[in-house]
Coordinates of C-alpha atoms and ligand atoms in Angstrom, one line a residue:
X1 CA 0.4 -25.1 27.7
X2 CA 3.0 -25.5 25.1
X3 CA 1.9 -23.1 22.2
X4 CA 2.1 -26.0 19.4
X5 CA -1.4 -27.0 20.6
X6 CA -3.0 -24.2 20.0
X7 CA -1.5 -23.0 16.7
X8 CA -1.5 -26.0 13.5
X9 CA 0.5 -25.4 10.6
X10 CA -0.6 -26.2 7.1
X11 CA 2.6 -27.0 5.4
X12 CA 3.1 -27.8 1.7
X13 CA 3.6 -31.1 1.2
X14 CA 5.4 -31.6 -2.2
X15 CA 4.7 -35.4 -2.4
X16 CA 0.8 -34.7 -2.2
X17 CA 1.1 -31.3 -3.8
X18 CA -0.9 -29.7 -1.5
X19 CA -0.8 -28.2 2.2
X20 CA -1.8 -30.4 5.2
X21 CA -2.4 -30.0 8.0
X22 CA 1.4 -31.0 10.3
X23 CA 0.8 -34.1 12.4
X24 CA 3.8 -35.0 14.0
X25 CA 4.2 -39.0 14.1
X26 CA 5.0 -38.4 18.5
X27 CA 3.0 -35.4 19.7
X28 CA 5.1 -32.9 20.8
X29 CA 8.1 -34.2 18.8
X30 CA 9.4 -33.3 15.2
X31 CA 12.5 -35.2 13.6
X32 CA 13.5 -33.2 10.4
X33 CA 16.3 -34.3 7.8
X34 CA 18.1 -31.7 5.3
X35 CA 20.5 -32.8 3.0
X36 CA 23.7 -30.5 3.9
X37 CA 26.4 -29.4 1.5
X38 CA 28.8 -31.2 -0.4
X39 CA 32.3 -29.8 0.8
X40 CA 34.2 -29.3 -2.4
X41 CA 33.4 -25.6 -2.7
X42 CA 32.9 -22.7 -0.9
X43 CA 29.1 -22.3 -0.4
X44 CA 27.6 -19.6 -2.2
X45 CA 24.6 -17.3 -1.4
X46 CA 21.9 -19.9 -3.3
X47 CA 22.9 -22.7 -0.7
X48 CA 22.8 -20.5 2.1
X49 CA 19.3 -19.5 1.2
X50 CA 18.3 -23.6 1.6
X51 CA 19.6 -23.3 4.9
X52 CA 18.4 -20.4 6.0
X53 CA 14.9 -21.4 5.2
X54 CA 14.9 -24.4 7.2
X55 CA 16.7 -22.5 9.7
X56 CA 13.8 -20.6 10.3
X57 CA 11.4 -23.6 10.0
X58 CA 13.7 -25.0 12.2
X59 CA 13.1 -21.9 14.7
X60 CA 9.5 -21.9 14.5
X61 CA 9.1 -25.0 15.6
X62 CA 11.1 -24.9 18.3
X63 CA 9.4 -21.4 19.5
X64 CA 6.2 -23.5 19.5
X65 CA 7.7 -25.9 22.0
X66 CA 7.9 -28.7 19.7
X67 CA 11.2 -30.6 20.5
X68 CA 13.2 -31.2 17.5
X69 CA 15.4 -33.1 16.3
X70 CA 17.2 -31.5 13.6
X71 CA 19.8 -33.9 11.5
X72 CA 21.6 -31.9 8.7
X73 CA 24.7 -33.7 6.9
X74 CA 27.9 -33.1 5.4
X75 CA 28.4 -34.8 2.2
X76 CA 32.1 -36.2 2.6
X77 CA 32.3 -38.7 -0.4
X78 CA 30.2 -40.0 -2.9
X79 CA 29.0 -37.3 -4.7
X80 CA 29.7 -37.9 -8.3
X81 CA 30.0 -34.7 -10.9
X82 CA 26.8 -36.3 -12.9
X83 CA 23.5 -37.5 -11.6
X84 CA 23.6 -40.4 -13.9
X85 CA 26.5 -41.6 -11.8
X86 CA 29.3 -41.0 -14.4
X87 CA 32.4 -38.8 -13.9
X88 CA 34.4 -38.2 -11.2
X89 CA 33.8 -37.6 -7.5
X90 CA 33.2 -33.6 -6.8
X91 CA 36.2 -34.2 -3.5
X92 CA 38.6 -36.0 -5.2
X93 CA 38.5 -33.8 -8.4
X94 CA 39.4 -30.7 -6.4
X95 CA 41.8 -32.6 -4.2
X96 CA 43.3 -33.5 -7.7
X97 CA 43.4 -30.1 -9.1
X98 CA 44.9 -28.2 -5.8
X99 CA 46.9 -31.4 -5.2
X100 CA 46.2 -31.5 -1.2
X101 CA 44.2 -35.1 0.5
X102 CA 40.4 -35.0 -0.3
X103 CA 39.9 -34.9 3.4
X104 CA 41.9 -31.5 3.5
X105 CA 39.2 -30.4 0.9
X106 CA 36.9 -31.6 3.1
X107 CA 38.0 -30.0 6.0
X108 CA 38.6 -26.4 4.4
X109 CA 35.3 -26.8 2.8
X110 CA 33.5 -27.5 6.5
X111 CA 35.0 -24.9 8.3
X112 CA 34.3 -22.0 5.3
X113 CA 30.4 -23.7 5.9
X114 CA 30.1 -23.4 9.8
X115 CA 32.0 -20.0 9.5
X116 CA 29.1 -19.0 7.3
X117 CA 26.4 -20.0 9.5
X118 CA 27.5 -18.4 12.1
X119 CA 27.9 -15.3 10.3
X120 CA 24.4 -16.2 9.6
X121 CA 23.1 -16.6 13.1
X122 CA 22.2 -20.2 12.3
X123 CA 20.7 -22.3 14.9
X124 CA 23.4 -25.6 14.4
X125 CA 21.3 -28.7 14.0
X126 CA 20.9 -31.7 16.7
X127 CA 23.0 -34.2 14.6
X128 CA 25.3 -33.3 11.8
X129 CA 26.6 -36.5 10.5
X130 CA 29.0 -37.4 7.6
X131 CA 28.8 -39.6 5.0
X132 CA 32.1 -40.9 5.8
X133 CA 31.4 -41.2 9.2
X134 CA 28.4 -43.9 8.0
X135 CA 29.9 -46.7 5.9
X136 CA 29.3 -49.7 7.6
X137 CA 25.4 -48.6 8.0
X138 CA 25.4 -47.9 4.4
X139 CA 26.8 -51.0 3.2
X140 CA 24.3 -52.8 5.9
X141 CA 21.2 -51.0 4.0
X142 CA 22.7 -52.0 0.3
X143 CA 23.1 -55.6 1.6
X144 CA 19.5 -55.7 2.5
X145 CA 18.5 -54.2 -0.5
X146 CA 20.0 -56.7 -2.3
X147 CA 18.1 -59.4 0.1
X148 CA 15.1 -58.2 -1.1
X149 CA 15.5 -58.3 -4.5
X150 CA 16.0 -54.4 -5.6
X151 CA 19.6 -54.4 -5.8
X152 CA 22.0 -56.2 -8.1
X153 CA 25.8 -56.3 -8.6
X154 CA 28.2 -55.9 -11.3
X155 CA 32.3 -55.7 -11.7
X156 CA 31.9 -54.4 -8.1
X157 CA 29.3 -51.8 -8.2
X158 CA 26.1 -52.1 -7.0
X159 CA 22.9 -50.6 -8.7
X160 CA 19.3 -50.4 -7.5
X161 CA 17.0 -51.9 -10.0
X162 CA 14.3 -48.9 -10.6
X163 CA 11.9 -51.1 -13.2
X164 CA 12.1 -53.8 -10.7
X165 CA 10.8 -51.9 -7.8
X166 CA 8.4 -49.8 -10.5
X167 CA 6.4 -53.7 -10.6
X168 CA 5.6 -53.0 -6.8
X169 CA 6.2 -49.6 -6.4
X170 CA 5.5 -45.6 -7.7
X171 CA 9.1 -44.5 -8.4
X172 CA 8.4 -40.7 -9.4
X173 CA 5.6 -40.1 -6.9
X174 CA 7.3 -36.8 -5.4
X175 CA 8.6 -36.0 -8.9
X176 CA 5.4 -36.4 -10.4
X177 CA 7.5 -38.6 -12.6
X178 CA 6.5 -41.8 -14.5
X179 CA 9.1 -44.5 -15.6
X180 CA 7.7 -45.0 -19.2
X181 CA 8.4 -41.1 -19.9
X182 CA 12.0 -41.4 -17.8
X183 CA 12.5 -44.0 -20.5
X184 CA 11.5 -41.9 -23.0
X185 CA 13.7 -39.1 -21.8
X186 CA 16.9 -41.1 -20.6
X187 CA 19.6 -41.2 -22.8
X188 CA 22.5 -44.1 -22.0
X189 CA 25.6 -42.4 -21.6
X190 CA 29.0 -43.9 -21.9
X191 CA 30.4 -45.9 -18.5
X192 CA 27.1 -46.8 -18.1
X193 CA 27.0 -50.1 -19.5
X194 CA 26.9 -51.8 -16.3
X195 CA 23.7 -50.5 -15.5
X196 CA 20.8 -53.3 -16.5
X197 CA 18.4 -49.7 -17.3
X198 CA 19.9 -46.4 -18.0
X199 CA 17.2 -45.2 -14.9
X200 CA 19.0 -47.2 -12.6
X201 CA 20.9 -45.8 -10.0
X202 CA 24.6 -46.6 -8.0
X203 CA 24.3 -47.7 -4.5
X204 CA 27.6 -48.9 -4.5
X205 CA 30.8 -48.1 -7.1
X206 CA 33.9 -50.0 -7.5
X207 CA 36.9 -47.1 -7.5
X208 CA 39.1 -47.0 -10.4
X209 CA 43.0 -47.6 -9.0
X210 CA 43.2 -44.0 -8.9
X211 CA 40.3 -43.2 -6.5
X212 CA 41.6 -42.7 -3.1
X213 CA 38.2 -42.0 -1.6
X214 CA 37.5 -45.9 -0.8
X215 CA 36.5 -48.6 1.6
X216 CA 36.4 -52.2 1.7
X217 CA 32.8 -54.0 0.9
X218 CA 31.4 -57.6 0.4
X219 CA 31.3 -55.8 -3.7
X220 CA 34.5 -54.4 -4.5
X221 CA 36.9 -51.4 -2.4
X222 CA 34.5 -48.5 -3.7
X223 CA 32.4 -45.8 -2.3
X224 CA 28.5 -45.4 -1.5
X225 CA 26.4 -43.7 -4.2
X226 CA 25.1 -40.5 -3.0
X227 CA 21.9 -41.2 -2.3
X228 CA 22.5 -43.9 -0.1
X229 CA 24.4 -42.0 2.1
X230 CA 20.8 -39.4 3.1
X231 CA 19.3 -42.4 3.8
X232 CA 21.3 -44.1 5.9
X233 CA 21.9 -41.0 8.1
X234 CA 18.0 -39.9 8.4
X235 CA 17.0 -43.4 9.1
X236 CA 19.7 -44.1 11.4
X237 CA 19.2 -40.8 13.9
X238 CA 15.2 -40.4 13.2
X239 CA 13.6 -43.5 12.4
X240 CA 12.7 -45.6 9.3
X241 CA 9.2 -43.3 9.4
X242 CA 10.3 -39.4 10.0
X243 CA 8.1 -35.9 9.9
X244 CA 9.9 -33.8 7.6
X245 CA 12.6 -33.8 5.0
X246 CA 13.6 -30.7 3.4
X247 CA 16.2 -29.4 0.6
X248 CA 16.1 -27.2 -2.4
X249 CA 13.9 -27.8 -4.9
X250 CA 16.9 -29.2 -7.4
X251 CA 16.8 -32.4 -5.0
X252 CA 13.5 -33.4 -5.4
X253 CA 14.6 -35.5 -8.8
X254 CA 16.8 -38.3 -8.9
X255 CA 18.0 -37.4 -5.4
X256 CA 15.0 -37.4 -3.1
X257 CA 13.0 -39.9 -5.5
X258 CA 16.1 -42.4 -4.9
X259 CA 15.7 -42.0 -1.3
X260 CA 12.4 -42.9 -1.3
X261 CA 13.3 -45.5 -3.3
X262 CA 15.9 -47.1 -1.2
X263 CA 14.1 -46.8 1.9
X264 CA 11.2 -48.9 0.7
X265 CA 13.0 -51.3 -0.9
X266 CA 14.5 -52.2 2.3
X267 CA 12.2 -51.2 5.2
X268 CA 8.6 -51.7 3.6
X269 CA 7.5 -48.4 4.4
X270 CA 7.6 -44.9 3.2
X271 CA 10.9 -43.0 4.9
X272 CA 9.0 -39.5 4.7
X273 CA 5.8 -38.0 6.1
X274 CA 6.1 -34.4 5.0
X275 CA 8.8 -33.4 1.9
X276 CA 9.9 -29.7 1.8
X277 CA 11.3 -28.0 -0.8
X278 CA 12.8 -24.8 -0.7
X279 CA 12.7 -22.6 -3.9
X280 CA 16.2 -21.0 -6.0
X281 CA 17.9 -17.9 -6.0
X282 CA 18.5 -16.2 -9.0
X283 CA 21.2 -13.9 -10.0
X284 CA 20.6 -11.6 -13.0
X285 CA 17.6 -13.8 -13.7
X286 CA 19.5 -17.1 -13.7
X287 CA 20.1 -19.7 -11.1
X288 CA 22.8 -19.3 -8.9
X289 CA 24.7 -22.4 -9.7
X290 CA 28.2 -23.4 -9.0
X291 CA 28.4 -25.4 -12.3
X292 CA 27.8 -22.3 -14.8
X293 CA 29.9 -20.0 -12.2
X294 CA 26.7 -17.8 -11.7
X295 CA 27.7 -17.2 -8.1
X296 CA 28.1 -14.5 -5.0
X297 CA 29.7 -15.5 -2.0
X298 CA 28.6 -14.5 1.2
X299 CA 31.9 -12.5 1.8
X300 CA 31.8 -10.9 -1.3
X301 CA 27.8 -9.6 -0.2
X302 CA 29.3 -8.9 2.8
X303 CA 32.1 -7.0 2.0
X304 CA 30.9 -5.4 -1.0
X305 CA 33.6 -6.9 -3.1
X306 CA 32.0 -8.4 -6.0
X307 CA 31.0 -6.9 -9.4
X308 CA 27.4 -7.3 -9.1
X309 CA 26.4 -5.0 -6.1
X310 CA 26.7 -1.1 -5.1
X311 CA 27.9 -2.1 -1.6
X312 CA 27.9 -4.0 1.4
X313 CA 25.2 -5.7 3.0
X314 CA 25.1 -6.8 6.9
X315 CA 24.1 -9.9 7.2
X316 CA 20.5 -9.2 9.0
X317 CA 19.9 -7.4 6.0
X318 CA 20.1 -10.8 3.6
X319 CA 18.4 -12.4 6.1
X320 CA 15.9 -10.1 6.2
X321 CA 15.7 -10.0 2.5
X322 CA 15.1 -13.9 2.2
X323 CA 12.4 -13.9 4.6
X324 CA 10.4 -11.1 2.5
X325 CA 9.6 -13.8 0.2
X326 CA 8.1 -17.1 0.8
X327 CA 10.9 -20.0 0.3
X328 CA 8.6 -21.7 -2.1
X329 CA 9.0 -19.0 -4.3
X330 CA 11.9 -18.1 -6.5
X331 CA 13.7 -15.0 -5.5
X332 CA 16.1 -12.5 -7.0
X333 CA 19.3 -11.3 -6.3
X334 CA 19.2 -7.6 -6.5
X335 CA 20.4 -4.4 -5.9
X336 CA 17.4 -2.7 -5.5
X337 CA 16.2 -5.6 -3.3
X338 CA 18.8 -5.6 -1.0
X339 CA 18.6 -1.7 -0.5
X340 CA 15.0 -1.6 -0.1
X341 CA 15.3 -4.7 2.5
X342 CA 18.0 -2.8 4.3
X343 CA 15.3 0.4 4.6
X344 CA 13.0 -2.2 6.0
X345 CA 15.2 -3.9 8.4
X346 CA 16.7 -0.2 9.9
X347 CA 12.8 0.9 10.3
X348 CA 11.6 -2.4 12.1
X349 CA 15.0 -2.0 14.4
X350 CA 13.8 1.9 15.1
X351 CA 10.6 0.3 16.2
X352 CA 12.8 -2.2 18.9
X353 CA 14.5 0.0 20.4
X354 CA 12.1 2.6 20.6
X355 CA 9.5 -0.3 22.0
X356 CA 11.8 -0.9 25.4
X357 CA 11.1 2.9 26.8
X358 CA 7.3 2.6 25.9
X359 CA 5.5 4.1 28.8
X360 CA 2.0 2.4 28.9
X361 CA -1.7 4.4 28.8
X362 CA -4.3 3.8 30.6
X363 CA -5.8 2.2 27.5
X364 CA -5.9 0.8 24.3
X365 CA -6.0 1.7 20.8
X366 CA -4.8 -1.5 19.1
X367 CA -6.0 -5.2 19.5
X368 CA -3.0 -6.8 20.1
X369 CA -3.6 -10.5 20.9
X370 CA -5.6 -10.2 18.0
X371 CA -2.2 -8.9 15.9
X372 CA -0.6 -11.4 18.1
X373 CA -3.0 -14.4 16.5
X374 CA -2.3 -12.9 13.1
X375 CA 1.8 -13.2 13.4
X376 CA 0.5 -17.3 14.1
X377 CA -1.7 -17.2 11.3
X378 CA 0.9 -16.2 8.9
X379 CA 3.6 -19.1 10.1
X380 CA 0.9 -21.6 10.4
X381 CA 0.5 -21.1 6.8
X382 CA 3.1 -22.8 6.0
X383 CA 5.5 -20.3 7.1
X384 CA 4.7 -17.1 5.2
X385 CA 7.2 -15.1 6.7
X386 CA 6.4 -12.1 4.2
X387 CA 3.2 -11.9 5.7
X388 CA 4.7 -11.8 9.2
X389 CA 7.1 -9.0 8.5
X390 CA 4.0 -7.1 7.1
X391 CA 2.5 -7.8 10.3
X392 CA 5.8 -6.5 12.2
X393 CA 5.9 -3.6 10.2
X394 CA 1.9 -2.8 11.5
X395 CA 3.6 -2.8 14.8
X396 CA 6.2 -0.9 14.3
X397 CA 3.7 1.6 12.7
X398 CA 1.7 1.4 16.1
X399 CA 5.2 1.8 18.1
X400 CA 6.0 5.5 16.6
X401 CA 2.4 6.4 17.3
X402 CA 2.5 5.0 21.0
X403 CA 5.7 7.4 20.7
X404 CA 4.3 10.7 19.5
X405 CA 1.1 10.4 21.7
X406 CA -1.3 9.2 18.7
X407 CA -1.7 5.9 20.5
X408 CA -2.0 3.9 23.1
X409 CA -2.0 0.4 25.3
X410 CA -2.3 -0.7 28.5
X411 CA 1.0 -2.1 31.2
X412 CA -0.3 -5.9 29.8
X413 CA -0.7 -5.0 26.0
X414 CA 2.2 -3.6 25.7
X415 CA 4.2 -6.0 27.7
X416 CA 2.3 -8.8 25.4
X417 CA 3.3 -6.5 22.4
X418 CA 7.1 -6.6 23.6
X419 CA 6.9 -10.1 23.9
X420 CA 5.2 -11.1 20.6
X421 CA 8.3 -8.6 18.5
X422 CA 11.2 -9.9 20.3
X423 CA 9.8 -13.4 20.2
X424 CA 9.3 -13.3 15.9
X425 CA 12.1 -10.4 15.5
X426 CA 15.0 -12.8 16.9
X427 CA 13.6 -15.9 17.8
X428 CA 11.9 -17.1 14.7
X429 CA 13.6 -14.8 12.1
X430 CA 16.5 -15.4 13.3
X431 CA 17.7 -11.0 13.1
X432 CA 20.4 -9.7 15.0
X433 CA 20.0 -5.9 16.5
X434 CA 21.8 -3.4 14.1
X435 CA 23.7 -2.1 17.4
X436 CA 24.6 -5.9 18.2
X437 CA 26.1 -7.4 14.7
X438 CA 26.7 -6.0 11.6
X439 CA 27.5 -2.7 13.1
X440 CA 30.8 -2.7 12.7
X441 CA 30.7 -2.9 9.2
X442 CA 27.7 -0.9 9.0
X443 CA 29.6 2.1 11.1
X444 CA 32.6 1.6 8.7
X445 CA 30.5 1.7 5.6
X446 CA 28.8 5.1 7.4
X447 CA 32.3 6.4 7.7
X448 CA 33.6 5.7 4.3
X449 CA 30.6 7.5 2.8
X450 CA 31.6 10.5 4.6
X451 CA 35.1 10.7 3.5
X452 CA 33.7 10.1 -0.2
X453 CA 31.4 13.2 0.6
X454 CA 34.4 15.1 1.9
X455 CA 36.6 14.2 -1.5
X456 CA 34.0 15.5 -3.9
X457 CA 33.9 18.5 -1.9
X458 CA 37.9 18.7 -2.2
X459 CA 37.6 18.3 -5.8
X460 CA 34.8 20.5 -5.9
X461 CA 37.6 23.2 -4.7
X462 CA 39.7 21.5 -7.3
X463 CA 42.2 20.4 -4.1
X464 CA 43.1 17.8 -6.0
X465 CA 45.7 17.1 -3.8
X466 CA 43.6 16.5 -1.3
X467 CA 41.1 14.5 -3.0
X468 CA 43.8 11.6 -4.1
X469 CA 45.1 11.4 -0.4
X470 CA 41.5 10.2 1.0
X471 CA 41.5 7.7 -2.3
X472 CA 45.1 6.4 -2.0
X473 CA 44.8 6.0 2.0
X474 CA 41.3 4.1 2.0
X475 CA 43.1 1.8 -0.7
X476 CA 46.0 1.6 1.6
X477 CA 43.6 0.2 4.2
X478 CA 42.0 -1.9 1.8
X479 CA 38.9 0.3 0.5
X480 CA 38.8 0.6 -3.0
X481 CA 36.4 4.1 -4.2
X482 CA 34.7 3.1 -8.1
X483 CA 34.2 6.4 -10.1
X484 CA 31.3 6.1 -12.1
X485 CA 28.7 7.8 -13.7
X486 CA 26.3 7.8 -11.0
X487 CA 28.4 8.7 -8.4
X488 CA 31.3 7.2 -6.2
X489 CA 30.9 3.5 -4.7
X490 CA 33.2 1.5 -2.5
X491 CA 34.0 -1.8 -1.9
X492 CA 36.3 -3.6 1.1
Ligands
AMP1 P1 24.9 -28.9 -2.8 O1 26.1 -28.7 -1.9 O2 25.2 -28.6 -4.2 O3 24.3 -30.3 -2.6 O4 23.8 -27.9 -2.4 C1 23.4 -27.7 -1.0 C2 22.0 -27.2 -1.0 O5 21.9 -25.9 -1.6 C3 21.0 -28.1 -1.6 O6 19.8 -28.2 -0.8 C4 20.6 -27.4 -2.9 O7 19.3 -27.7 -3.3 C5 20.7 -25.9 -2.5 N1 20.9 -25.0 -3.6 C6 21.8 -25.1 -4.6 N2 21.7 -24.0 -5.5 C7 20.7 -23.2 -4.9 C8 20.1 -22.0 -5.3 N3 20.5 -21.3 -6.4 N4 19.1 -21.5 -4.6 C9 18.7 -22.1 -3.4 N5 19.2 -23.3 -3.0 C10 20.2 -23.8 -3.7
ZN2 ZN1 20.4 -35.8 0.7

């Protein structure tokens, strides 16, 4: 029996506000939309933490037995600097500024993204479509839009008319949004005039002469507005009615609200059973956020080269890290965090390995399909991986006593015990073994510490001779040491 029938997950639902109990529309099937990057930067750790967390939602429901489809974009085009649809297109500005084709920005921008998830250990999705790739279906959904009375065009652009569908519709139902106080709040900026109401939004936009971005339309030669292009791609590989859709929580408003939007001004019905939202990561308290610069980059976590942290970090250990907090809530960037996570990571690893020589007793001392249940309970709750890795931990506590003789299961228990670790550890977590990944840098970084040890001992004997040859030959191979008050770090 496939396990998804006897475990139910309550998941938050942020158009209802509350958690519900998961019904898939085809039992036995899930189709999940999440809105991918836009590949005009090099992703920084905030994004990855979106991914990660459906990536592990993504998992679970797979380890279930639930067959998923799992379509996550690439945002090619379209994707204007402001949400009001002013300013220029986020591609073709850097293609202007490093003078190369947008598509080469596109390109670059891809690969640095799948490198990422694979450093990751990201599951790829089913489908991962571009916006570019989806013109013609986009401009099929705008002309049907503008069938039925939602959309309207001027000079070439296209815009959907929000107080129009408002008469017959809730715009601001997952936003918890209403249109008089969007009124209220909406200020008309310049390049705007075409808009019939400042809350309107672009399906379509005529490019300026300049704009090299552009296809031919029934409108103008332009380019699709942004959200457009997540609806055309979810509906197109999932349905016009889908399970989940999931993205960070900035999406929610005008983004996901647009969707919405769109999709029942041309298909009648709701797009969305379930909408997920994963929560921010901070740095220093603030948002990690391309536009204010308040970023770290995976391989500046990973390599210890950044001005923010001590050292390096394998990349179990941010993993690790973002599962010890619920991705509903917002989490921290820290030092302290990371180091304590690493701890926490190295003692549940201690606990694998030492569980594959386990010999079993004759009896035992720990309920473990009743653990088992309780690793299920914590997921089903709408994936509250914190709670799982306490539950880990408790088995990882029962695994050193098995060891020294203070406990004890049976040949089956233990085998179910085995089972249940690897089957959360890698499967749904997503970890890699410290002896598999990551242990390259983490032997290096084991190696450098020593030489550190080994110069403060040689200055210690004032061989200060000594002492600059390990400094000037780690940077020579790239390892800068940082004197500071607390002590020596390094970074590679
Ligand atoms: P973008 O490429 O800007 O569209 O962002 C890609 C994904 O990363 C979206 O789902 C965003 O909501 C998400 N995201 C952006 N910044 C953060 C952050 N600081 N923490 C978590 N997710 C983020
Ligand atoms: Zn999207």
């Amino acid at each position: 029996m496939q396990l998804y029938k006897e475990q139910k997950i309550q998941l938050y639902n942020t158009l209802s506000g509350k958690k519900e109990t998961f019904q898939p529309i085809e039992d036995g099937y899930v189709g999940m939309y999440v809105c991918g990057p836009t590949v005009y930067s090099n992703v920084h750790l905030g994004n990855v933490r979106t991914f990660m967390s459906f990536d592990m939602i993504f998992r679970y429901l797979k380890h279930l037995g639930y067959k998923v489809r799992y379509v996550r974009n690439i945002t090619d085009a379209g994707h204007l600097e402001n949400d009001a649809d002013v300013g220029e297109d986020k591609i073709t500005k850097k293609a202007r500024l490093e003078q190369i084709e947008p598509m080469e920005v596109v390109q670059r921008y891809t690969v640095d993204f799948h490198n990422v998830l694979k450093t990751f250990n990201f599951l790829p999705p089913s489908i991962e479509p571009t916006a570019t790739g989806h013109i013609i279906e986009q401009i099929e959904l705008i002309k049907t839009i503008i069938d039925n009375g939602f959309g309207y065009v001027v000079n070439g652009s296209v815009y959907f008319d929000v107080h129009k569908f408002n008469e017959t519709n809730d715009y601001g139902k997952l936003s918890k949004r209403n249109l008089e106080d969007l009124i209220h709040n909406t200020r008309a900026l310049d390049g705007q005039s075409d808009k019939k109401n400042p809350q309107d939004f672009a399906l379509w936009k005529r490019a300026e002469p300049q704009h090299i971005m552009r296809w031919p339309s029934p409108w103008s030669d332009g380019f699709p507005g942004w959200h457009l292009e997540c609806t055309a791609m979810s509906t197109k590989y999932l349905g016009d009615n889908f399970d989940i859709h999931g993205g960070g929580m900035d999406l929610k408003f005008p983004h996901h609200e647009c969707e919405i939007a769109q999709s029942e001004a041309a298909k009648g019905q709701t797009p969305v059973n379930y909408w997920m939202h994963a929560n921010m990561l901070q740095l220093n308290g603030q948002r990690m956020s391309k536009s204010t610069g308040n970023t770290v980059n995976p391989d500046e976590l990973l390599s210890g080269n950044n001005k923010f942290f001590s050292k390096a970090y394998a990349p179990s250990v941010i993993r690790f890290f973002n599962a010890q907090s619920s991705y509903r809530s917002v989490l921290d960037l820290t030092d302290d965090g990371l180091q304590a996570s690493e701890k926490g990571f190295h003692r549940l690893m201690d606990a694998m390995h030492l569980l594959e020589d386990l010999k079993p007793g004759k009896s035992s001392t720990f309920n473990v399909a009743e653990w088992r249940q309780k690793c299920y309970d914590a997921m089903n709750d709408d994936f509250n991986s914190p709670i799982l890795i306490a539950h880990l931990f408790e088995a990882a506590k029962q695994v050193n006593q098995i060891k020294a003789g203070a406990a004890s299961l049976t040949a089956e228990d233990l085998e179910l015990l085995k089972q249940t670790m690897h089957a959360f550890t890698f499967d749904v977590l997503g970890l890699v073994n410290a002896t598999e990944t990551g242990s390259g840098t983490e032997k290096l970084a084991g190696a450098v510490e020593l030489l550190i040890q080994l110069r403060q001992e040689a200055r210690a004997n004032k061989d200060f001779a000594l002492s600059d040859k390990i400094r000037d030959e780690l940077a020579a191979k790239g390892i800068q040491l940082n004197d500071g008050k607390d002590g020596t770090t390094f970074s590679f």
